[in-house]
Amino acid sequence: IFRSKIVVDGVIASTGLLADTLGRQTANLDELASVVRERTGSNPFFVKEFLLNLHERGLISFHSGWKLDLDGIRATSISTNILGLLVDRIVRLDRITLEILKQMSAIGINTESALLQHQLGCTEERLLAMIAPAIGEGLVIKQGEQFRFSHDRIHEAVYSLLQDQERVEAHHAIGEFLLQRASGTELRDRLFEIVHQLNLGLAAEKD
């Protein structure tokens, strides 16, 4: 419910925006707006993530109306960096879904279902079931036979979670798969992508 109510269509984290989201009877909206502006720089995408994070932590809650824990909000260790906010949200996903997102991030912001199935060694049906929580969280969007991170900062946040060895092994496997599968026109069209993936995976090949 809270997620669906957050509508950010301006560039200022104003009391009016928060009133539209939380209700105009919610107390201390001016104080909350001040904290939100300070933490997010009034960037609409950052504002949305910040408010969702506060709600998930119970610092904004609903009990016969929206309640704010301003002392808790001011004292929280929530990062002012959007990458930190996103990582904090992403790592709460279940282990399997998180692993899918990490593999997906090595491919890019857009991912073919077939390539992701190859990386994970699973069927399309199983992939859809495992990635469903990320789609439900709004982190990933399914478009036909492709999956796409809903924002480039989400892709960046997930990719930052890959350990060095995980990263090179993933890129090596992706490059090898694309090279083996591509031929003719597709090989020419995707040559740069294939070489890029193989270059990133060189360390894995040397090992």
mmCIF file of N, CA and C in Angstrom, residues 35-37 39 47 68 72 80-81 83 101 103 119 143 152 168 175 184 207:
data_model
loop_
_atom_site.group_PDB
_atom_site.id
_atom_site.type_symbol
_atom_site.label_atom_id
_atom_site.label_comp_id
_atom_site.label_asym_id
_atom_site.label_seq_id
_atom_site.Cartn_x
_atom_site.Cartn_y
_atom_site.Cartn_z
ATOM 1 N N VAL A 35 14.085 16.683 6.734
ATOM 2 C CA VAL A 35 15.038 15.573 6.769
ATOM 3 C C VAL A 35 15.177 14.952 5.380
ATOM 4 N N VAL A 36 14.050 14.789 4.688
ATOM 5 C CA VAL A 36 14.067 14.184 3.354
ATOM 6 C C VAL A 36 14.889 15.034 2.393
ATOM 7 N N ARG A 37 14.690 16.348 2.427
ATOM 8 C CA ARG A 37 15.471 17.232 1.551
ATOM 9 C C ARG A 37 16.957 17.131 1.857
ATOM 10 N N ARG A 39 18.612 14.629 3.201
ATOM 11 C CA ARG A 39 19.196 13.326 2.883
ATOM 12 C C ARG A 39 19.221 13.019 1.381
ATOM 13 N N VAL A 47 14.184 10.349 -3.272
ATOM 14 C CA VAL A 47 13.103 10.558 -2.305
ATOM 15 C C VAL A 47 12.275 9.292 -2.152
ATOM 16 N N LEU A 68 4.952 8.871 12.396
ATOM 17 C CA LEU A 68 6.365 9.107 12.102
ATOM 18 C C LEU A 68 7.182 9.017 13.379
ATOM 19 N N GLY A 72 13.782 8.558 15.561
ATOM 20 C CA GLY A 72 14.406 7.407 14.926
ATOM 21 C C GLY A 72 14.902 7.726 13.524
ATOM 22 N N THR A 80 23.134 8.325 3.101
ATOM 23 C CA THR A 80 22.629 9.423 2.285
ATOM 24 C C THR A 80 22.954 9.178 0.816
ATOM 25 N N ASN A 81 23.699 8.136 0.531
ATOM 26 C CA ASN A 81 24.061 7.796 -0.833
ATOM 27 C C ASN A 81 23.024 6.826 -1.385
ATOM 28 N N LEU A 83 23.156 4.690 -3.720
ATOM 29 C CA LEU A 83 23.685 3.347 -3.919
ATOM 30 C C LEU A 83 23.609 2.560 -2.617
ATOM 31 N N LEU A 101 19.941 -11.809 -9.396
ATOM 32 C CA LEU A 101 20.197 -10.403 -9.716
ATOM 33 C C LEU A 101 21.684 -10.150 -9.926
ATOM 34 N N GLN A 103 23.960 -12.317 -11.051
ATOM 35 C CA GLN A 103 24.306 -12.848 -12.368
ATOM 36 C C GLN A 103 23.771 -11.940 -13.478
ATOM 37 N N GLN A 119 23.165 -19.164 -17.351
ATOM 38 C CA GLN A 119 24.025 -18.796 -16.233
ATOM 39 C C GLN A 119 23.637 -19.532 -14.952
ATOM 40 N N GLN A 143 10.106 -7.853 -19.898
ATOM 41 C CA GLN A 143 9.633 -7.332 -21.175
ATOM 42 C C GLN A 143 9.824 -8.404 -22.238
ATOM 43 N N ASP A 152 19.077 2.315 -13.776
ATOM 44 C CA ASP A 152 20.500 2.007 -13.899
ATOM 45 C C ASP A 152 21.209 2.005 -12.554
ATOM 46 N N VAL A 168 34.590 -12.005 -12.419
ATOM 47 C CA VAL A 168 35.331 -12.477 -13.595
ATOM 48 C C VAL A 168 34.774 -13.821 -14.085
ATOM 49 N N GLY A 175 30.563 -14.476 -21.808
ATOM 50 C CA GLY A 175 31.255 -14.310 -23.081
ATOM 51 C C GLY A 175 31.352 -15.610 -23.857
ATOM 52 N N GLY A 184 27.251 -15.686 -37.945
ATOM 53 C CA GLY A 184 26.808 -14.820 -39.034
ATOM 54 C C GLY A 184 26.549 -13.401 -38.596
ATOM 55 N N ASP A 207 43.148 -18.581 -14.595
ATOM 56 C CA ASP A 207 43.133 -19.486 -13.451
ATOM 57 C C ASP A 207 42.879 -20.927 -13.912
#
